[in-house]
PDB file of C-alpha atoms in Angstrom:
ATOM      1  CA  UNK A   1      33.066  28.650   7.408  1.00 71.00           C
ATOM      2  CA  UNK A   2      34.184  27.398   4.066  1.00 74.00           C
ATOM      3  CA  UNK A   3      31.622  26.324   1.490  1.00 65.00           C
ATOM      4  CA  UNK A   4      32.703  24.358  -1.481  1.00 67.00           C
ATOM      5  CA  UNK A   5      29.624  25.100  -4.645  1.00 65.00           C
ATOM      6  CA  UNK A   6      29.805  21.825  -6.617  1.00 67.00           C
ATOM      7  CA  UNK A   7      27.422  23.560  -9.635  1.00 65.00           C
ATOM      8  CA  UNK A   8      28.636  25.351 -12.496  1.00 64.00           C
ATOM      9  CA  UNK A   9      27.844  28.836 -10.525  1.00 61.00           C
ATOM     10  CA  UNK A  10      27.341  29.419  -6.819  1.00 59.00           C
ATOM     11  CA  UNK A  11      23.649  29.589  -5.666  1.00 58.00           C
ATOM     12  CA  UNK A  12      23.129  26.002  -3.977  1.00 59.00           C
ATOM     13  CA  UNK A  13      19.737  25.597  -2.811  1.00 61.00           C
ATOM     14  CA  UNK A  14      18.622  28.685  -4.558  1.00 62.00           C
ATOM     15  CA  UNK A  15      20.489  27.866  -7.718  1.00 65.00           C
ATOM     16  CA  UNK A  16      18.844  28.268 -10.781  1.00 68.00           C
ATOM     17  CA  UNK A  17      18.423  25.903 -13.694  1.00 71.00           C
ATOM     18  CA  UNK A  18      19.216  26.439 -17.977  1.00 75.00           C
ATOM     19  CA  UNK A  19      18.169  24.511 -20.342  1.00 77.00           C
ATOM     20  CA  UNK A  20      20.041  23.127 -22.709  1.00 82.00           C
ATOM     21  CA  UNK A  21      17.297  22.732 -25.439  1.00 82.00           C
ATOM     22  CA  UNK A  22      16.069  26.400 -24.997  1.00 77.00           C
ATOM     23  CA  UNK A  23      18.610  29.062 -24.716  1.00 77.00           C
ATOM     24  CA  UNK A  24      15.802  31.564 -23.123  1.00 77.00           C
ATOM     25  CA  UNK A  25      14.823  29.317 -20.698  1.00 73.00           C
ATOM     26  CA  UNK A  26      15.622  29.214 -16.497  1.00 68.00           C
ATOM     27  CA  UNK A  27      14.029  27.973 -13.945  1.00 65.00           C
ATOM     28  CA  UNK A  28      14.389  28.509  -9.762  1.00 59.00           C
ATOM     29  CA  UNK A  29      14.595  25.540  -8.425  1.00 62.00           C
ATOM     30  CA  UNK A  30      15.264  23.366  -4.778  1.00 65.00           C
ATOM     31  CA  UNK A  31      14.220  26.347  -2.715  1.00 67.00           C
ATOM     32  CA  UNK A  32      11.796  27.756  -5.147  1.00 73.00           C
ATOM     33  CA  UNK A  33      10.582  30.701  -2.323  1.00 82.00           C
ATOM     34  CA  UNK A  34      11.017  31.865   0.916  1.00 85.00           C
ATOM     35  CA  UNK A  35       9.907  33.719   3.536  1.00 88.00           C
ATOM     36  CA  UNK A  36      10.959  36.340   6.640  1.00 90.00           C
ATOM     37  CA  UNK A  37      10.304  35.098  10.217  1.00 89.00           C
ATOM     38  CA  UNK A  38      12.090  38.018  12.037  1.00 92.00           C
ATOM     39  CA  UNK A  39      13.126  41.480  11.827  1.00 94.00           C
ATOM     40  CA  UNK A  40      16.720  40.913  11.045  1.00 95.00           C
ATOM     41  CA  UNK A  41      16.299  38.376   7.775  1.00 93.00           C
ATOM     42  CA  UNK A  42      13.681  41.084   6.560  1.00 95.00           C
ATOM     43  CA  UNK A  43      16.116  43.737   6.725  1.00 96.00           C
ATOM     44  CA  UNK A  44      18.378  41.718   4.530  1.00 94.00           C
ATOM     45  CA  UNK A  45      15.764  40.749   1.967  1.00 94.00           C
ATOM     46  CA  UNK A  46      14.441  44.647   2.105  1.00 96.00           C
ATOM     47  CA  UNK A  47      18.487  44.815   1.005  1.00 95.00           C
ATOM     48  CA  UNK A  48      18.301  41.983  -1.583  1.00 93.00           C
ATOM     49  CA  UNK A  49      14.885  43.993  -2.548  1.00 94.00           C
ATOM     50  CA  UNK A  50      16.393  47.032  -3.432  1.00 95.00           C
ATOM     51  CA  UNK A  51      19.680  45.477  -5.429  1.00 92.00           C
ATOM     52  CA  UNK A  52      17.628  43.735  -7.383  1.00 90.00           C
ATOM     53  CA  UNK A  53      18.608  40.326  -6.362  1.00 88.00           C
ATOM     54  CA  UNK A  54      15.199  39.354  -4.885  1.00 91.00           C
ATOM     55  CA  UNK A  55      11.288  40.247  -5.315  1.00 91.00           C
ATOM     56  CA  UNK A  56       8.273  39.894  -4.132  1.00 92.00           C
ATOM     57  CA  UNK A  57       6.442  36.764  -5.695  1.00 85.00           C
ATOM     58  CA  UNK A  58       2.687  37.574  -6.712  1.00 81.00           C
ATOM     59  CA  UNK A  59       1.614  34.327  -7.541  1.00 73.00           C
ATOM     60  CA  UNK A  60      -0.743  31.958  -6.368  1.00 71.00           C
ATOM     61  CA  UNK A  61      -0.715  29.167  -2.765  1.00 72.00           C
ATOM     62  CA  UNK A  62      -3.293  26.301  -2.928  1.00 72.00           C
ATOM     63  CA  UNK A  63      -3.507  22.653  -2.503  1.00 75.00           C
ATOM     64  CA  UNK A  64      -5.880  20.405  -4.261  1.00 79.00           C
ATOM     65  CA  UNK A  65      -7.869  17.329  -2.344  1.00 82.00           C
ATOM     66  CA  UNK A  66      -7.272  14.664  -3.060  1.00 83.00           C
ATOM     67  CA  UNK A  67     -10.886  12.950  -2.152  1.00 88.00           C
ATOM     68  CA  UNK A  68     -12.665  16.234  -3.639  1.00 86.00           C
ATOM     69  CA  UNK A  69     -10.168  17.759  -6.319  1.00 81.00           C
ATOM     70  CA  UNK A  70     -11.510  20.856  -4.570  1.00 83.00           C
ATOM     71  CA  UNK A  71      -8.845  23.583  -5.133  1.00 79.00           C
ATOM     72  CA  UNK A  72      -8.222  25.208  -1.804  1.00 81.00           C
ATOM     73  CA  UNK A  73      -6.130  28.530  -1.598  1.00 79.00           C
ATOM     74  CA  UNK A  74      -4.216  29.641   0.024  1.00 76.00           C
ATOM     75  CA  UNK A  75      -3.149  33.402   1.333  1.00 65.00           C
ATOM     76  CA  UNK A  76       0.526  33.208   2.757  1.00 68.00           C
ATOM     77  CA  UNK A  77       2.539  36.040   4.164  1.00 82.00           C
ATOM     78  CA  UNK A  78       4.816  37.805   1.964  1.00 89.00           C
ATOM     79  CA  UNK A  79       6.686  35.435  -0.581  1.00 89.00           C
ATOM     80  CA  UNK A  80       9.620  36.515  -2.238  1.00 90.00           C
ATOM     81  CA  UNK A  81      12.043  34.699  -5.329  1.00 86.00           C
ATOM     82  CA  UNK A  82      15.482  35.145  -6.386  1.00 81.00           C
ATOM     83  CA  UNK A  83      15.754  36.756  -9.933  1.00 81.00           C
ATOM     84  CA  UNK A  84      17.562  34.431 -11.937  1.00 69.00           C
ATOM     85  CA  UNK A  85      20.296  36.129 -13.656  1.00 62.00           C
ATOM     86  CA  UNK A  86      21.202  35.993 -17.716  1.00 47.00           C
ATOM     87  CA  UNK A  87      24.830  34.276 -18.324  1.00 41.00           C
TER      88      UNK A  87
END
């Protein structure tokens, strides 16, 4: 498999995004989280885990209704996010 990145670094759907307006800025973006549906792809993020690539995302899951604007949360299974890195 070849893969050709077209960005200005590799990361594709887990690329990360700078701003140009504020140098301290980044931002995950396109695949913003993700999560492990079998054994294998969690020993690879337990991997990730550990170099410091990846971690465990504590935030919050809801939706909001539309008819109600009843805020409705959500409790997901693990959620993890790649660390954006400094340049």
């Amino acid at each position: 498999v070849t893969v050709f990145e077209m960005g200005r670094g590799v990361g594709g759907r887990m690329a990360t995004r700078r701003s140009r307006d504020f140098r301290d800025f980044t931002c995950n973006h396109g695949a913003p989280f993700f999560h492990a549906k079998d054994e294998q792809f969690q020993e690879i993020i337990n991997m990730l885990v550990h170099e410091g690539v990846v971690r465990v995302w504590d935030g919050n899951f809801g939706s909001v209704n539309p008819t109600t604007q009843e805020v409705i949360k959500d409790a997901p299974q693990t959620t993890y996010v790649g660390i954006p890195f400094s340049m």
